[in-house]
Short mmCIF file of C-alpha atoms and ligand atoms in Angstrom, two decimals:
data_model
loop_
_atom_site.label_atom_id
_atom_site.label_comp_id
_atom_site.label_asym_id
_atom_site.label_seq_id
_atom_site.Cartn_x
_atom_site.Cartn_y
_atom_site.Cartn_z
CA GLU K 14 -118.34 169.70 211.94
CA LYS K 15 -119.05 170.57 215.41
CA GLY K 16 -122.40 171.48 214.38
CA GLY K 17 -122.31 175.12 216.15
CA TYR K 18 -120.75 173.82 219.32
CA ASP K 19 -117.63 175.12 220.49
CA TYR K 20 -116.41 171.59 221.15
CA PHE K 21 -117.16 168.12 220.13
CA MET K 22 -117.91 167.29 223.64
CA LEU K 23 -120.43 169.54 224.03
CA LYS K 24 -122.10 168.40 220.87
CA GLU K 25 -121.80 164.71 221.92
CA ILE K 26 -123.36 165.73 225.32
CA ALA K 27 -126.32 167.47 223.65
CA GLU K 28 -126.92 164.28 220.92
CA GLN K 29 -127.46 161.77 224.25
CA PRO K 30 -131.21 161.83 223.94
CA LYS K 31 -130.98 160.92 220.27
CA ALA K 32 -127.94 158.30 221.08
CA VAL K 33 -130.18 156.68 223.79
CA ALA K 34 -133.41 156.28 221.65
CA ASP K 35 -131.36 155.37 218.64
CA THR K 36 -129.87 152.42 220.89
CA LEU K 37 -133.29 151.41 221.75
CA LEU K 38 -134.79 151.45 218.40
CA GLY K 39 -136.16 148.42 216.62
CA ARG K 40 -135.07 146.54 219.66
CA ILE K 41 -138.13 146.24 221.06
CA ASP K 42 -141.19 145.02 219.60
CA ALA K 43 -144.93 146.16 219.99
CA SER K 44 -145.75 144.00 222.80
CA GLY K 45 -142.81 145.45 224.74
CA LEU K 46 -140.43 142.38 224.49
CA LEU K 47 -136.94 142.69 223.35
CA THR K 48 -136.23 141.36 219.92
CA LEU K 49 -132.39 141.33 220.18
CA ASP K 50 -131.89 138.78 217.09
CA GLU K 51 -128.58 140.70 216.27
CA VAL K 52 -127.20 138.74 219.47
CA ARG K 53 -126.49 135.61 217.53
CA ILE K 54 -125.96 133.52 220.59
CA PRO K 55 -128.72 130.76 220.58
CA ALA K 56 -131.29 131.15 223.29
CA THR K 57 -130.21 127.64 224.26
CA VAL K 58 -126.88 128.60 224.81
CA LEU K 59 -128.01 131.59 226.81
CA ARG K 60 -130.50 129.37 228.94
CA GLU K 61 -127.40 127.48 230.16
CA VAL K 62 -124.87 130.69 230.72
CA ASP K 63 -124.31 130.36 234.82
CA LYS K 64 -121.63 133.10 234.87
CA ILE K 65 -121.24 136.53 233.53
CA VAL K 66 -118.03 138.54 233.50
CA ILE K 67 -117.52 141.82 232.13
CA VAL K 68 -114.50 143.35 230.87
CA ALA K 69 -113.80 147.02 229.76
CA CYS K 70 -111.52 149.96 230.78
CA GLY K 71 -111.95 153.46 231.76
CA THR K 72 -116.05 154.70 231.26
CA ALA K 73 -116.97 151.47 229.71
CA PHE K 74 -115.83 149.85 232.87
CA HIS K 75 -118.23 152.22 234.82
CA ALA K 76 -120.82 151.20 232.77
CA GLY K 77 -120.04 147.49 233.11
CA MET K 78 -120.47 148.26 237.07
CA ILE K 79 -123.43 149.62 236.55
CA ALA K 80 -124.70 146.65 234.48
CA LYS K 81 -123.61 144.06 237.38
CA TYR K 82 -126.42 145.35 239.39
CA ALA K 83 -129.06 145.20 236.35
CA ILE K 84 -127.83 141.74 235.61
CA GLU K 85 -127.72 140.13 238.75
CA HIS K 86 -131.02 141.78 239.87
CA TRP K 87 -133.07 140.69 236.66
CA THR K 88 -131.45 137.37 235.65
CA ARG K 89 -129.87 136.28 239.21
CA ILE K 90 -126.78 135.02 237.23
CA PRO K 91 -123.42 135.90 239.22
CA CYS K 92 -121.86 138.66 237.42
CA GLU K 93 -118.34 139.71 237.79
CA VAL K 94 -117.05 143.30 236.38
CA GLU K 95 -113.30 143.67 235.72
CA LEU K 96 -111.22 146.08 234.57
CA ALA K 97 -109.61 144.24 231.19
CA SER K 98 -106.13 145.37 232.25
CA GLU K 99 -106.42 143.13 235.51
CA PHE K 100 -108.49 140.40 234.09
CA ARG K 101 -106.12 139.09 231.58
CA TYR K 102 -103.34 138.34 233.87
CA ARG K 103 -104.84 136.95 237.13
CA ASP K 104 -105.63 133.57 235.45
CA PRO K 105 -109.32 134.06 235.78
CA ILE K 106 -111.77 131.29 236.02
CA LEU K 107 -113.65 130.75 232.59
CA ALA K 108 -115.58 128.11 231.08
CA PRO K 109 -117.90 127.27 228.21
CA ARG K 110 -120.87 128.69 230.15
CA THR K 111 -119.45 131.55 231.18
CA LEU K 112 -120.52 134.65 229.06
CA VAL K 113 -117.92 137.28 228.83
CA VAL K 114 -119.15 140.68 227.69
CA ALA K 115 -116.41 143.01 226.54
CA ILE K 116 -117.59 146.69 226.51
CA SER K 117 -115.82 149.62 224.22
CA GLN K 118 -116.75 152.26 222.49
CA SER K 119 -113.87 152.46 219.76
CA GLY K 120 -113.72 148.48 219.71
CA GLU K 121 -110.08 148.98 219.48
CA THR K 122 -108.56 149.12 222.99
CA MET K 123 -105.86 146.67 223.24
CA ASP K 124 -106.24 145.45 226.95
CA THR K 125 -110.08 144.68 226.23
CA LEU K 126 -109.09 143.12 223.02
CA MET K 127 -106.74 140.92 224.76
CA ALA K 128 -108.95 140.20 227.76
CA LEU K 129 -111.81 138.61 224.85
CA ARG K 130 -109.16 136.73 223.51
CA HIS K 131 -108.08 134.88 226.41
CA ALA K 132 -111.71 134.15 227.30
CA ARG K 133 -112.24 132.60 223.79
CA GLU K 134 -109.51 130.68 224.24
CA GLN K 135 -110.63 129.05 227.13
CA GLY K 136 -114.25 128.33 225.53
CA SER K 137 -116.18 131.10 226.69
CA LYS K 138 -118.64 132.88 224.49
CA VAL K 139 -118.02 136.82 224.02
CA LEU K 140 -120.39 139.48 223.58
CA ALA K 141 -119.19 142.75 222.57
CA ILE K 142 -121.01 145.90 223.37
CA CYS K 143 -119.35 148.56 220.70
CA ASN K 144 -119.91 151.67 219.10
CA THR K 145 -117.65 151.31 216.27
CA ASN K 146 -118.76 148.92 213.19
CA GLY K 147 -116.57 146.54 212.27
CA SER K 148 -113.72 147.53 214.61
CA THR K 149 -111.39 144.78 216.10
CA ILE K 150 -113.39 143.84 218.73
CA PRO K 151 -116.74 142.93 217.67
CA ARG K 152 -114.84 141.06 214.55
CA GLU K 153 -113.50 138.92 217.29
CA SER K 154 -116.29 138.34 219.26
CA ASP K 155 -119.07 135.68 219.09
CA ALA K 156 -121.70 138.24 218.88
CA VAL K 157 -122.17 142.06 219.20
CA LEU K 158 -124.76 144.34 220.41
CA TYR K 159 -124.08 147.93 218.82
CA THR K 160 -124.70 151.28 220.73
CA HIS K 161 -125.84 153.48 218.23
CA ALA K 162 -124.28 156.53 219.65
CA GLY K 163 -122.99 157.86 216.44
CA PRO K 164 -119.12 158.75 216.04
CA GLU K 165 -117.61 160.01 219.19
CA VAL K 166 -114.81 162.35 218.47
CA ALA K 167 -114.19 163.97 222.28
CA VAL K 168 -111.56 161.86 224.14
CA ALA K 169 -113.65 162.03 227.19
CA SER K 170 -116.73 159.59 226.74
CA THR K 171 -120.20 160.84 226.98
CA LYS K 172 -122.65 159.77 224.67
CA ALA K 173 -120.80 156.37 224.50
CA PHE K 174 -121.41 155.83 228.09
CA LEU K 175 -124.94 156.19 227.94
CA THR K 176 -125.66 154.20 225.32
CA GLN K 177 -123.34 151.46 226.93
CA VAL K 178 -125.44 151.32 230.06
CA VAL K 179 -128.58 151.11 227.75
CA ALA K 180 -127.14 148.45 225.98
CA CYS K 181 -126.12 146.27 228.99
CA TYR K 182 -129.31 146.79 230.38
CA LEU K 183 -130.84 145.30 227.08
CA VAL K 184 -128.67 142.44 227.37
CA ALA K 185 -129.93 141.79 231.16
CA LEU K 186 -133.43 142.16 230.07
CA TYR K 187 -133.12 139.95 227.45
CA LEU K 188 -131.52 137.40 229.15
CA GLY K 189 -134.23 137.71 231.95
CA GLN K 190 -136.81 137.33 229.23
CA VAL K 191 -135.10 134.48 227.38
CA ARG K 192 -134.65 132.59 230.82
CA GLY K 193 -137.88 133.46 232.42
CA THR K 194 -137.13 134.91 235.87
CA LYS K 195 -139.47 135.94 238.17
CA TRP K 196 -139.13 139.28 237.59
CA GLY K 197 -141.21 138.96 234.28
CA ASP K 198 -143.64 141.82 235.03
CA GLU K 199 -140.67 144.10 236.47
CA ILE K 200 -138.86 143.52 233.25
CA LEU K 201 -141.86 144.72 231.01
CA ALA K 202 -142.14 147.81 233.23
CA VAL K 203 -138.43 148.67 232.90
CA ILE K 204 -138.46 148.42 229.13
CA ARG K 205 -141.34 150.77 229.42
CA GLU K 206 -139.33 153.09 231.63
CA LEU K 207 -136.30 152.91 229.47
CA SER K 208 -138.47 154.42 226.57
CA GLN K 209 -138.96 157.42 228.81
CA ILE K 210 -135.24 158.14 229.21
CA SER K 211 -134.39 159.77 226.13
CA ARG K 212 -136.90 162.46 226.93
CA GLN K 213 -135.65 162.74 230.44
CA VAL K 214 -132.14 163.21 229.54
CA GLU K 215 -133.22 166.15 227.00
CA GLN K 216 -134.70 167.66 230.53
CA VAL K 217 -131.67 167.47 232.21
CA LEU K 218 -129.84 169.06 229.33
CA GLU K 219 -132.43 171.74 229.39
CA THR K 220 -131.49 172.64 233.08
CA MET K 221 -127.87 172.82 233.05
CA GLU K 222 -127.08 176.62 233.42
CA PRO K 223 -126.82 176.20 236.99
CA VAL K 224 -124.40 173.37 236.93
CA ARG K 225 -122.22 175.49 234.63
CA GLU K 226 -122.13 178.75 236.80
CA LEU K 227 -121.40 176.15 239.77
CA ALA K 228 -118.58 174.80 237.76
CA ARG K 229 -117.28 178.11 237.02
CA SER K 230 -117.03 179.01 240.63
CA LEU K 231 -115.05 176.36 241.38
CA LYS K 232 -112.20 176.81 238.92
CA ASP K 233 -109.46 177.71 241.64
CA LYS K 234 -110.52 174.25 243.73
CA ASN K 235 -107.97 171.54 243.87
CA THR K 236 -110.01 168.68 244.95
CA VAL K 237 -113.63 167.48 244.25
CA LEU K 238 -115.15 164.24 245.80
CA PHE K 239 -117.90 162.14 244.47
CA LEU K 240 -119.97 159.94 246.78
CA GLY K 241 -122.59 157.55 245.73
CA ARG K 242 -124.28 154.16 246.70
CA HIS K 243 -125.47 151.32 244.71
CA VAL K 244 -125.67 152.37 240.98
CA GLY K 245 -124.70 155.88 242.08
CA TYR K 246 -121.10 154.57 243.07
CA PRO K 247 -120.24 154.06 239.59
CA VAL K 248 -121.52 157.25 238.63
CA ALA K 249 -119.51 158.97 241.31
CA LEU K 250 -116.47 157.25 240.02
CA GLU K 251 -117.63 158.36 236.18
CA GLY K 252 -118.07 161.82 237.56
CA ALA K 253 -114.54 161.87 239.01
CA LEU K 254 -112.99 160.24 235.90
CA LYS K 255 -114.40 163.22 233.61
CA LEU K 256 -113.07 165.75 235.99
CA LYS K 257 -109.64 164.19 236.21
CA GLU K 258 -109.28 163.81 232.46
CA LEU K 259 -110.58 167.25 231.66
CA ALA K 260 -110.13 169.66 234.25
CA TYR K 261 -106.51 167.96 235.44
CA MET K 262 -108.13 168.40 239.13
CA HIS K 263 -107.91 165.63 241.99
CA ALA K 264 -111.06 164.15 241.85
CA GLU K 265 -112.08 160.92 243.56
CA GLY K 266 -115.34 158.85 243.73
CA PHE K 267 -116.20 156.87 246.68
CA ALA K 268 -118.87 154.57 247.82
CA ALA K 269 -120.65 156.43 250.28
CA GLY K 270 -120.88 153.49 252.56
CA GLU K 271 -116.92 153.78 252.77
CA LEU K 272 -116.68 157.12 254.10
CA LYS K 273 -116.08 156.26 257.87
CA HIS K 274 -113.47 153.51 256.85
CA GLY K 275 -111.05 156.44 255.70
CA PRO K 276 -112.29 159.11 253.19
CA ILE K 277 -114.49 160.85 255.72
CA ALA K 278 -110.75 162.14 257.09
CA LEU K 279 -110.44 163.97 253.69
CA ILE K 280 -113.45 166.32 254.38
CA GLU K 281 -112.60 169.76 255.28
CA GLU K 282 -113.87 173.41 255.39
CA ASP K 283 -115.32 174.37 251.92
CA LEU K 284 -114.29 171.10 250.21
CA PRO K 285 -116.85 170.47 247.17
CA VAL K 286 -118.27 166.92 247.42
CA VAL K 287 -120.83 165.59 244.86
CA VAL K 288 -123.29 163.31 246.15
CA VAL K 289 -126.06 161.19 244.10
CA VAL K 290 -129.01 160.58 245.96
CA PRO K 291 -130.74 157.41 244.76
CA SER K 292 -134.86 157.72 244.64
CA PRO K 293 -136.54 157.81 248.00
CA ARG K 294 -139.33 155.88 245.97
CA GLY K 295 -138.43 151.94 246.01
CA ARG K 296 -135.73 150.96 248.17
CA SER K 297 -135.80 154.00 250.27
CA VAL K 298 -132.93 152.46 252.57
CA LEU K 299 -130.51 153.48 250.25
CA HIS K 300 -131.70 156.84 250.05
CA ASP K 301 -132.33 157.56 253.76
CA LYS K 302 -128.45 156.13 254.34
CA ILE K 303 -127.20 158.52 251.84
CA VAL K 304 -129.02 161.27 253.25
CA SER K 305 -127.24 160.94 256.89
CA ASN K 306 -124.08 160.56 254.65
CA ILE K 307 -124.54 163.99 253.43
CA GLN K 308 -125.20 165.32 256.98
CA GLU K 309 -122.04 163.84 258.23
CA ILE K 310 -119.91 165.42 255.71
CA ARG K 311 -121.83 168.75 255.93
CA ALA K 312 -121.36 168.96 259.47
CA ARG K 313 -117.53 168.72 258.90
CA GLY K 314 -117.80 171.55 256.48
CA ALA K 315 -117.94 170.03 253.07
CA ARG K 316 -119.82 172.36 250.54
CA THR K 317 -122.36 169.66 249.43
CA ILE K 318 -123.47 169.52 245.56
CA VAL K 319 -126.45 167.05 245.77
CA ILE K 320 -127.91 165.43 242.72
CA ALA K 321 -131.33 164.33 243.64
CA GLU K 322 -134.77 163.26 242.13
CA GLU K 323 -137.48 166.00 241.67
CA GLY K 324 -139.88 166.12 244.38
CA ASP K 325 -137.07 164.77 247.15
CA GLU K 326 -137.54 167.20 249.62
CA SER K 327 -135.49 165.63 252.30
CA VAL K 328 -131.96 166.63 250.97
CA VAL K 329 -133.14 170.48 250.77
CA PRO K 330 -131.47 171.21 254.10
CA TYR K 331 -128.26 169.73 253.63
CA ALA K 332 -127.76 170.79 249.96
CA ASP K 333 -125.53 173.83 249.31
CA HIS K 334 -126.12 173.26 245.55
CA LEU K 335 -128.93 171.15 244.15
CA VAL K 336 -129.15 169.53 240.85
CA ARG K 337 -132.71 168.05 240.04
CA VAL K 338 -133.12 165.15 237.95
CA PRO K 339 -136.35 163.53 236.72
CA GLN K 340 -137.74 160.77 238.79
CA THR K 341 -136.66 157.14 237.48
CA PRO K 342 -136.68 153.92 238.78
CA THR K 343 -132.90 153.53 240.60
CA LEU K 344 -131.44 151.25 238.16
CA LEU K 345 -132.07 153.81 235.60
CA GLN K 346 -131.11 156.74 237.50
CA PRO K 347 -127.36 156.67 236.26
CA LEU K 348 -128.80 157.54 232.61
CA VAL K 349 -130.15 160.99 234.12
CA ALA K 350 -127.59 161.51 236.79
CA THR K 351 -124.18 161.28 234.93
CA VAL K 352 -125.25 163.88 232.59
CA PRO K 353 -124.82 167.01 235.05
CA LEU K 354 -121.26 165.46 236.16
CA GLN K 355 -120.40 165.53 232.55
CA VAL K 356 -121.39 169.06 231.85
CA PHE K 357 -119.76 170.39 235.59
CA ALA K 358 -116.34 168.67 234.23
CA CYS K 359 -116.73 170.11 230.81
CA GLU K 360 -117.17 173.70 231.93
CA LEU K 361 -114.53 173.32 234.47
CA ALA K 362 -111.90 172.34 232.02
CA THR K 363 -113.34 175.33 229.76
CA ALA K 364 -112.92 177.99 233.06
CA ARG K 365 -109.50 176.44 233.42
CA GLY K 366 -108.35 176.98 229.76
CA ASN K 367 -107.94 173.35 229.09
CA GLU K 368 -108.05 171.87 226.01
CA VAL K 369 -111.72 169.85 226.18
CA ASP K 370 -111.87 167.54 223.33
CA GLN K 371 -108.01 166.94 223.40
CA PRO K 372 -106.83 166.53 227.01
CA ARG K 373 -103.48 166.15 227.52
CA ASN K 374 -101.39 162.92 227.63
CA LEU K 375 -104.76 161.13 226.27
CA ALA K 376 -105.43 159.30 223.32
CA LYS K 377 -108.95 158.63 222.04
CA SER K 378 -108.36 154.97 221.72
CA VAL K 379 -105.67 152.97 223.67
CA THR K 380 -104.49 150.63 221.36
CA VAL K 381 -101.37 149.66 223.29
CA GLU K 382 -101.33 147.40 226.51
O1 M6R D 421 -112.94 152.88 223.40
P1 M6R D 421 -113.18 151.94 224.73
O2 M6R D 421 -114.67 152.28 225.18
O3 M6R D 421 -112.92 150.78 224.77
O4 M6R D 421 -112.10 152.87 225.60
C1 M6R D 421 -112.00 152.92 226.91
C2 M6R D 421 -111.15 153.86 227.54
O5 M6R D 421 -110.12 154.26 227.18
C3 M6R D 421 -112.27 155.23 227.82
O6 M6R D 421 -113.57 155.16 228.12
C4 M6R D 421 -111.68 156.26 228.65
O7 M6R D 421 -111.62 156.19 229.73
C5 M6R D 421 -112.28 157.93 228.38
N1 M6R D 421 -111.28 158.89 227.75
C6 M6R D 421 -112.95 158.33 229.38
O8 M6R D 421 -113.80 159.62 228.93
#
């Protein structure tokens, strides 16, 4: 049932191109517009939405963090994203015009379920993004957009994450389409770009041997740091979470702009630091800032592991290890940049002799609060 792979996690990493393609399937019509009829919330209600609140836990929360950038950019609707376990207990402001998006692979995470129950009690509409048909979270929501990742068995979430990001983008683009924002042309272009992503994830998977080799060489390290900006920041957090849960290593993700506010004090000789570099095309200011962050940490002895777009030569002088990902618009980069981090964590876990599919102390779905 592992399809020839040693672990479910490896199989699920390899299934990502298909998972992404399946999640898009049937949701884009011939004219390049989205047809999300399954989102049963009527367009009239969606046009009235004045706030979006995303609730989720763990990896699904990181997908939600990425979604916030896309939703606010494409729809101009204010969007908050919050850990479900925090949201419920702080008396959040919810109203009938608030759309709550609950993201969950299993559909059974208790904190997320309690958050959505609370939201519905306050009269808000809840849209679930879920991978498990008929599970509790979609059953208790007003509408559901299923991610079509197929069953995810490994405790560490991989293909569910990529499809959650895709589903969130579909929701964002759909809201933009229904409400008609000034980004109409851009939305059409992004839908086209999204259709390329499956192939690009495949390309990334074909070039992972050096990442595996690098992971093995780091097996006796105690700490790995991850830096990113903009959507690269949640990618950094996701890379760190994967490493914690699988390799049992101290791993932390930071917003690169925060370095000087504390974390740079952690940098010491030969400390591995993974940096997610956004595209130099488009908003190049983001890119240039992170390149100077790489210079700063390298000057202090860090061993830099740089994830950067093909053709971005500016990072070459400062990268001890360079991992290339295909060219994508910045907002879509998490879909390709997360993949090497999954492979990295899986290989490190293996090298350290850990149980990849069943990490210690963890359960696939957390059904207690
Ligand atoms: O089933 P869910 O998506 O609601 O689960 C949320 C988290 O428990 C889950 O993503 C967890 O963080 C993973 N083990 C991370 O790999």
